[in-house]
Amino acid sequence: MKGAVAKTLQQYTALTDARTLKKLAVALGSSCSGNKSDIRLGLERQIPVLKSISDIRNSKNAVNITAIDMGTSNFAYCTFQWKKDSDIPVLINWNKIKLSDLHKDMKPPVYSRTLPNSPEFTGKLVNLLVKHLTQENSDAFFIERQRARTMGSSAIAEPILKINILEHMLYAGLLNKLAIRNVTEGSKYIVKSSYPRTMVDYWCSLVPITKGSEEKFGSVASDDSDVLEHEEVKGKTRGLSFSKKLRIALVRSLIYDQVYVPEGPQFHKLALSDDIRAKFENYSGNREKLNLCKALEIIDNEERRLDDTKTKSIRYKAGSIKNKNDDLSDALLHGLAWVDWTKNYQDIVNFINVASKESPNALKEFKIFTGFIKYRQKCFSESCITVDI
């Protein structure tokens, strides 16, 4: 970290207690696990990224942020445009690509429902994805970090290996495009990993769940989060499965709030572009159980046949992914989290700029302000789920 503000923030993090450090880490999208030194190191790595986003927004009057959630069959992403004169970002693109559709664009075409395990194929696929993504003119790409193992297993399953390879190659491909082309300062972009744990900690850890519900479903909270004794959240599954349902319900609630509440939005977290709003307005299904894929017109329900003239045809249902809302939800929550983390960073910078650094109560005031940021998120979390899980 560089500069007077960064130096002051570094002093605060060095002197404050572990609890305040963890609050700060969650608020800024950094890891809150480990000891104080680990948390401070994470903050030192995270804060320059948030500063870069803030600087781009100030210099270009807007920043476009693309968040990516990958799978071995589907590739979900969204793009937010956050203007300098607006407190909330606008969702301008929200899409999911069936990777098997990209396979067909290759020469020769590849007919496969999942990722073939070959460097030649993965290299071609990454080139297509990089070309597609950079057409969005984004200033920052955040790629969801993939887990290395299945929980409780020492072995690495093949799908996990494949998706890790794709993640790393996409990360490198986006960076390489910057390196090999003649880019001006204004056309550079950020490429970073976005860790699922920090995103889940930020959005889910303060959602009201009773201790009875926690025992029934499994905790979705981090070690430092508050499990509020509040009305029980409905559900039938445990742990990570419940966390996934909670995230989908949060995204459905955000969209419902934006589109279907007669008196207008209550949350003020995001806005929708006209074309995305129109798709949800025209959605004819159960609006409290939004099928995101169907509403966004990403898939159809017709059966397709992919024919290779020399080999056996592959038959599958194009609509087989229609009920998978988790990847689209996670992409949106990753992107929106980076906006919120940058807002929190800007608020902390503003606090440091106006606070008296020489005051004997400066550290105490910093702790109070960090607590206020958590309280603000807690107020949102207490009412953010408005649809059934």
Coordinates of C-alpha atoms in Angstrom, one line a residue:
M1 CA 0.0 0.0 0.0
K2 CA 1.3 3.5 -0.9
G3 CA 0.2 7.0 -0.1
A4 CA -0.8 8.9 3.1
V5 CA -4.2 7.2 3.3
A6 CA -2.7 3.8 2.8
K7 CA -0.1 4.5 5.4
T8 CA -2.7 5.6 7.9
L9 CA -4.9 2.5 7.2
Q10 CA -1.8 0.3 7.6
Q11 CA -1.2 1.9 11.0
Y12 CA -4.8 1.2 12.0
T13 CA -4.7 -2.4 11.0
A14 CA -1.4 -2.9 12.8
L15 CA -2.8 -1.5 16.1
T16 CA -6.4 -2.7 16.1
D17 CA -7.8 -5.9 17.7
A18 CA -8.5 -9.1 15.8
R19 CA -12.2 -8.7 15.9
T20 CA -12.1 -5.3 14.1
L21 CA -9.6 -6.7 11.6
K22 CA -12.0 -9.5 10.8
K23 CA -14.8 -7.0 10.3
L24 CA -12.6 -5.0 8.0
A25 CA -11.6 -8.0 6.0
V26 CA -15.2 -9.1 5.4
A27 CA -16.1 -5.5 4.5
L28 CA -13.3 -5.3 1.9
G29 CA -13.5 -8.9 0.5
S30 CA -10.4 -10.2 2.0
S31 CA -9.9 -13.4 3.9
C32 CA -10.8 -13.2 7.6
S33 CA -9.2 -16.6 8.5
G34 CA -5.8 -17.1 10.2
N35 CA -4.1 -14.9 12.7
K36 CA -3.8 -11.1 12.7
S37 CA -0.7 -11.2 10.5
D38 CA -2.5 -13.4 7.9
I39 CA -5.5 -11.0 7.9
R40 CA -3.3 -7.9 7.5
L41 CA -1.4 -9.6 4.6
G42 CA -4.7 -10.3 2.9
L43 CA -5.8 -6.7 3.3
E44 CA -2.5 -5.4 1.9
R45 CA -3.1 -7.5 -1.2
Q46 CA -6.8 -6.6 -1.5
I47 CA -6.7 -2.9 -0.9
P48 CA -4.7 -2.0 -4.1
V49 CA -7.2 -3.8 -6.2
L50 CA -10.1 -1.9 -4.7
K51 CA -8.1 1.4 -5.1
S52 CA -7.6 0.5 -8.8
I53 CA -11.3 0.0 -9.3
S54 CA -12.0 3.3 -7.6
D55 CA -9.4 5.1 -9.6
I56 CA -10.7 3.8 -12.9
R57 CA -14.3 4.9 -12.0
N58 CA -13.0 8.3 -11.2
S59 CA -10.8 8.8 -14.2
K60 CA -13.2 7.3 -16.8
N61 CA -16.5 8.4 -15.1
A62 CA -17.5 4.7 -15.0
V63 CA -16.1 1.3 -14.4
N64 CA -17.3 -1.9 -16.0
I65 CA -16.8 -5.0 -13.9
T66 CA -17.2 -8.6 -15.2
A67 CA -17.6 -11.5 -12.8
I68 CA -17.2 -15.1 -14.1
D69 CA -18.5 -18.4 -12.6
M70 CA -17.1 -21.4 -14.5
G71 CA -18.2 -25.0 -14.8
T72 CA -17.2 -28.0 -17.0
S73 CA -20.5 -27.6 -19.0
N74 CA -21.6 -24.0 -18.5
F75 CA -19.8 -20.6 -18.2
A76 CA -21.8 -17.9 -16.5
Y77 CA -20.8 -14.3 -16.3
C78 CA -22.3 -10.8 -15.7
T79 CA -21.1 -7.2 -16.3
F80 CA -21.9 -4.3 -14.1
Q81 CA -21.5 -0.7 -15.2
W82 CA -20.9 1.6 -12.2
K83 CA -20.9 5.3 -13.1
K84 CA -19.2 7.9 -11.1
D85 CA -22.4 9.9 -10.5
S86 CA -24.4 6.9 -9.3
D87 CA -24.2 5.1 -6.0
I88 CA -25.5 1.8 -7.5
P89 CA -24.2 -0.2 -10.5
V90 CA -26.3 -1.2 -13.5
L91 CA -26.4 -4.8 -14.6
I92 CA -25.8 -4.5 -18.4
N93 CA -25.1 -8.1 -19.2
W94 CA -26.0 -11.4 -17.6
N95 CA -25.4 -14.6 -19.6
K96 CA -24.5 -18.2 -19.5
I97 CA -22.7 -20.0 -22.3
K98 CA -23.0 -23.7 -23.0
L99 CA -19.4 -24.6 -23.7
S100 CA -20.6 -27.3 -26.0
D101 CA -21.9 -24.5 -28.3
L102 CA -18.4 -23.0 -28.4
H103 CA -17.0 -26.4 -29.2
K104 CA -18.9 -26.3 -32.5
D105 CA -17.2 -23.0 -33.5
M106 CA -13.8 -24.8 -33.5
K107 CA -12.1 -26.1 -36.5
P108 CA -12.6 -29.0 -36.7
P109 CA -15.8 -28.8 -34.5
V110 CA -15.8 -30.8 -31.3
Y111 CA -19.1 -32.5 -30.3
S112 CA -19.0 -33.0 -26.6
R113 CA -21.1 -32.1 -23.6
T114 CA -18.2 -31.5 -21.3
L115 CA -14.6 -30.4 -21.5
P116 CA -12.4 -32.9 -23.4
N117 CA -9.1 -33.4 -21.5
S118 CA -6.5 -32.1 -24.0
P119 CA -4.3 -29.0 -24.1
E120 CA -5.1 -28.4 -27.8
F121 CA -8.8 -28.3 -27.1
T122 CA -8.5 -26.2 -23.9
G123 CA -6.2 -23.7 -25.7
K124 CA -8.8 -23.2 -28.5
L125 CA -11.6 -22.9 -26.0
V126 CA -9.8 -20.3 -23.9
N127 CA -9.0 -18.2 -27.1
L128 CA -12.7 -18.2 -27.9
L129 CA -13.7 -17.2 -24.4
V130 CA -11.1 -14.4 -24.2
K131 CA -12.3 -13.1 -27.5
H132 CA -15.9 -13.2 -26.4
L133 CA -15.2 -11.6 -23.0
T134 CA -13.0 -8.8 -24.2
Q135 CA -15.8 -7.6 -26.5
E136 CA -17.6 -6.4 -23.4
N137 CA -15.0 -3.5 -22.9
S138 CA -14.7 -4.4 -19.2
D139 CA -12.2 -2.7 -16.9
A140 CA -12.0 -5.6 -14.5
F141 CA -12.4 -9.4 -14.8
F142 CA -13.0 -11.4 -11.6
I143 CA -12.8 -15.1 -12.1
E144 CA -14.3 -17.3 -9.4
R145 CA -11.5 -19.3 -7.8
Q146 CA -12.1 -23.1 -8.1
R147 CA -11.6 -25.5 -5.3
A148 CA -8.8 -28.0 -5.7
R149 CA -10.4 -31.0 -4.0
T150 CA -13.8 -32.5 -3.2
M151 CA -14.4 -32.0 0.6
G152 CA -13.0 -34.8 2.7
S153 CA -11.2 -36.5 -0.2
S154 CA -7.4 -36.6 -0.8
A155 CA -8.0 -37.4 -4.5
I156 CA -8.6 -34.8 -7.2
A157 CA -11.6 -35.6 -9.3
E158 CA -11.3 -35.2 -13.1
P159 CA -14.0 -32.5 -13.4
I160 CA -12.2 -30.5 -10.7
L161 CA -8.9 -30.9 -12.5
K162 CA -10.5 -29.8 -15.8
I163 CA -12.1 -26.7 -14.3
N164 CA -8.9 -25.7 -12.5
I165 CA -7.0 -26.0 -15.8
L166 CA -9.6 -23.9 -17.6
E167 CA -9.6 -21.2 -14.8
H168 CA -5.8 -20.9 -14.9
M169 CA -5.6 -20.8 -18.7
L170 CA -8.4 -18.2 -18.9
Y171 CA -6.6 -16.0 -16.3
A172 CA -3.4 -16.3 -18.3
G173 CA -5.2 -15.7 -21.6
L174 CA -6.7 -12.5 -20.4
L175 CA -3.4 -11.3 -19.1
N176 CA -1.6 -12.4 -22.3
K177 CA -4.0 -10.4 -24.4
L178 CA -2.9 -7.3 -22.5
A179 CA 0.7 -8.2 -23.0
I180 CA 0.7 -8.9 -26.7
R181 CA -1.5 -6.2 -28.0
N182 CA -0.6 -2.5 -28.1
V183 CA -2.8 -1.2 -25.4
T184 CA -3.1 2.3 -24.2
E185 CA -3.3 3.1 -20.5
G186 CA -7.1 3.7 -20.8
S187 CA -7.8 0.3 -22.3
K188 CA -6.0 -1.9 -19.7
Y189 CA -8.0 -4.1 -17.5
I190 CA -7.7 -5.9 -14.1
V191 CA -7.7 -9.7 -13.9
K192 CA -8.1 -11.2 -10.4
S193 CA -9.4 -14.3 -8.7
S194 CA -12.6 -13.9 -6.7
Y195 CA -12.7 -16.3 -3.8
P196 CA -16.1 -17.9 -3.1
R197 CA -15.6 -18.0 0.6
T198 CA -15.2 -14.2 0.9
M199 CA -18.3 -13.7 -1.3
V200 CA -20.3 -16.1 0.8
D201 CA -19.0 -14.5 4.1
Y202 CA -20.1 -11.1 2.8
W203 CA -23.6 -11.9 1.6
C204 CA -24.7 -14.8 3.8
S205 CA -23.0 -14.6 7.2
L206 CA -25.4 -12.0 8.6
V207 CA -28.6 -13.4 7.1
P208 CA -30.9 -14.1 10.1
I209 CA -30.8 -17.8 11.0
T210 CA -31.8 -19.2 14.4
K211 CA -29.5 -21.6 16.2
G212 CA -32.1 -24.2 15.7
S213 CA -32.0 -23.5 12.0
E214 CA -28.2 -23.7 12.0
E215 CA -28.3 -27.2 13.5
K216 CA -30.9 -28.2 11.0
F217 CA -29.3 -26.8 7.9
G218 CA -25.6 -26.3 8.8
S219 CA -23.9 -23.0 9.2
V220 CA -23.4 -20.7 6.2
A221 CA -21.5 -18.2 8.3
S222 CA -17.8 -17.5 8.9
D223 CA -16.2 -18.0 12.3
D224 CA -16.6 -14.3 13.2
S225 CA -20.1 -13.7 11.9
D226 CA -23.2 -13.3 14.0
V227 CA -25.9 -16.0 13.9
L228 CA -28.9 -13.9 14.7
E229 CA -31.7 -15.3 16.7
H230 CA -34.5 -14.5 14.3
E231 CA -37.2 -16.2 12.4
E232 CA -36.2 -19.6 10.9
V233 CA -35.2 -19.7 7.3
K234 CA -37.1 -22.4 5.4
G235 CA -35.1 -25.3 3.9
K236 CA -34.4 -29.0 4.0
T237 CA -30.7 -29.3 3.3
R238 CA -27.5 -28.7 5.2
G239 CA -24.3 -26.8 4.9
L240 CA -23.0 -25.9 1.5
S241 CA -26.3 -27.0 -0.2
F242 CA -28.3 -24.7 2.0
S243 CA -25.7 -21.9 1.3
K244 CA -26.3 -22.4 -2.4
K245 CA -30.1 -22.1 -1.9
L246 CA -29.6 -19.0 0.2
R247 CA -27.6 -17.3 -2.5
I248 CA -30.1 -18.2 -5.2
A249 CA -32.9 -16.8 -3.0
L250 CA -30.9 -13.6 -2.4
V251 CA -30.5 -13.1 -6.2
R252 CA -34.2 -13.8 -6.8
S253 CA -35.1 -11.3 -4.1
L254 CA -32.9 -8.6 -5.6
I255 CA -34.5 -9.1 -9.0
Y256 CA -38.0 -9.3 -7.5
D257 CA -37.3 -6.1 -5.6
Q258 CA -36.1 -4.4 -8.8
V259 CA -38.9 -5.5 -11.2
Y260 CA -42.0 -6.7 -9.3
V261 CA -42.5 -4.5 -6.2
P262 CA -45.2 -2.0 -7.0
E263 CA -43.9 0.7 -4.8
G264 CA -40.4 0.5 -6.2
P265 CA -37.1 -1.0 -5.2
Q266 CA -36.3 -1.1 -1.5
F267 CA -32.7 -2.4 -1.4
H268 CA -30.9 0.0 -3.7
K269 CA -28.1 -2.5 -4.4
L270 CA -28.3 -2.5 -8.2
A271 CA -30.3 -1.4 -11.2
L272 CA -31.1 -3.4 -14.4
S273 CA -30.5 -2.3 -18.0
D274 CA -33.6 -1.8 -20.1
D275 CA -33.2 -5.0 -22.0
I276 CA -32.6 -7.2 -18.9
R277 CA -35.5 -5.5 -17.1
A278 CA -37.8 -6.2 -20.1
K279 CA -36.9 -9.9 -20.1
F280 CA -37.9 -10.2 -16.4
E281 CA -41.1 -8.1 -16.9
N282 CA -42.1 -10.5 -19.7
Y283 CA -41.4 -13.6 -17.6
S284 CA -44.6 -15.7 -17.3
G285 CA -43.5 -18.2 -14.7
N286 CA -43.7 -18.0 -10.9
R287 CA -41.9 -14.7 -10.1
E288 CA -41.0 -15.7 -6.6
K289 CA -39.4 -18.9 -8.0
L290 CA -37.6 -17.1 -10.9
N291 CA -36.0 -19.5 -13.4
L292 CA -33.1 -17.2 -14.3
C293 CA -32.1 -19.1 -17.4
K294 CA -35.6 -19.1 -18.8
A295 CA -36.3 -15.4 -17.9
L296 CA -33.0 -14.3 -19.5
E297 CA -33.9 -16.4 -22.6
I298 CA -30.6 -18.2 -22.3
I299 CA -31.9 -21.7 -23.2
D300 CA -34.7 -23.3 -25.1
N301 CA -36.5 -26.5 -24.3
E302 CA -36.2 -28.1 -27.7
E303 CA -34.3 -31.3 -28.1
R304 CA -31.2 -30.9 -30.2
R305 CA -29.1 -33.4 -32.2
L306 CA -25.4 -32.7 -32.8
D307 CA -24.4 -34.8 -35.8
D308 CA -20.9 -35.6 -36.8
T309 CA -21.2 -37.1 -40.3
K310 CA -18.5 -39.7 -39.6
T311 CA -19.3 -40.7 -36.1
K312 CA -22.2 -41.5 -33.8
S313 CA -24.5 -38.6 -33.1
I314 CA -24.8 -37.2 -29.6
R315 CA -28.3 -36.6 -28.4
Y316 CA -29.1 -34.4 -25.4
K317 CA -31.6 -32.0 -24.1
A318 CA -30.7 -28.4 -24.6
G319 CA -33.1 -27.6 -21.8
S320 CA -31.3 -29.8 -19.3
I321 CA -29.7 -26.8 -17.6
K322 CA -32.9 -24.8 -17.3
N323 CA -33.2 -25.3 -13.6
K324 CA -29.6 -24.5 -12.7
N325 CA -29.7 -21.0 -11.3
D326 CA -26.6 -21.2 -9.0
D327 CA -24.0 -20.3 -11.5
L328 CA -25.8 -17.2 -12.7
S329 CA -26.5 -16.3 -9.1
D330 CA -22.9 -16.7 -8.1
A331 CA -21.7 -14.6 -11.0
L332 CA -24.0 -11.8 -10.1
L333 CA -23.1 -11.9 -6.4
H334 CA -19.4 -12.0 -7.1
G335 CA -19.7 -8.9 -9.3
L336 CA -22.0 -7.0 -6.9
A337 CA -19.6 -7.9 -4.0
W338 CA -16.7 -6.2 -5.8
V339 CA -18.8 -3.1 -6.1
D340 CA -19.8 -3.2 -2.5
W341 CA -16.2 -3.9 -1.3
T342 CA -15.0 -0.9 -3.4
K343 CA -17.8 1.3 -1.9
N344 CA -16.7 0.2 1.6
Y345 CA -13.0 1.0 0.7
Q346 CA -14.1 4.5 -0.5
D347 CA -16.0 5.1 2.7
I348 CA -13.0 4.1 4.8
V349 CA -10.8 6.5 2.7
N350 CA -13.2 9.3 3.2
F351 CA -13.3 8.6 6.9
I352 CA -9.5 8.7 7.1
N353 CA -9.4 11.9 5.1
V354 CA -11.7 13.7 7.5
A355 CA -10.7 12.1 10.8
S356 CA -8.0 13.7 12.9
K357 CA -5.0 11.4 12.7
E358 CA -3.5 13.1 15.8
S359 CA -6.6 12.5 17.9
P360 CA -6.0 10.2 20.9
N361 CA -9.3 8.6 20.0
A362 CA -8.5 8.0 16.3
L363 CA -8.1 4.2 16.7
K364 CA -11.3 4.0 18.7
E365 CA -13.2 6.0 16.0
F366 CA -11.8 3.7 13.3
K367 CA -13.1 0.7 15.2
I368 CA -16.5 2.3 15.6
F369 CA -16.6 3.2 11.9
T370 CA -15.7 -0.4 10.9
G371 CA -18.5 -1.6 13.2
F372 CA -20.9 0.8 11.4
I373 CA -20.0 -0.8 8.0
K374 CA -20.9 -4.2 9.4
Y375 CA -24.1 -2.8 10.9
R376 CA -25.1 -1.4 7.5
Q377 CA -24.6 -4.8 5.9
K378 CA -26.5 -6.4 8.8
C379 CA -29.5 -4.1 8.2
F380 CA -29.6 -5.2 4.6
S381 CA -29.2 -8.9 5.5
E382 CA -32.1 -8.8 8.0
S383 CA -34.6 -8.1 5.2
C384 CA -32.8 -9.2 2.0
I385 CA -34.5 -12.6 1.5
T386 CA -38.1 -11.8 0.4
V387 CA -38.8 -15.1 -1.5
D388 CA -39.1 -18.7 -0.4
I389 CA -35.8 -20.6 -0.4

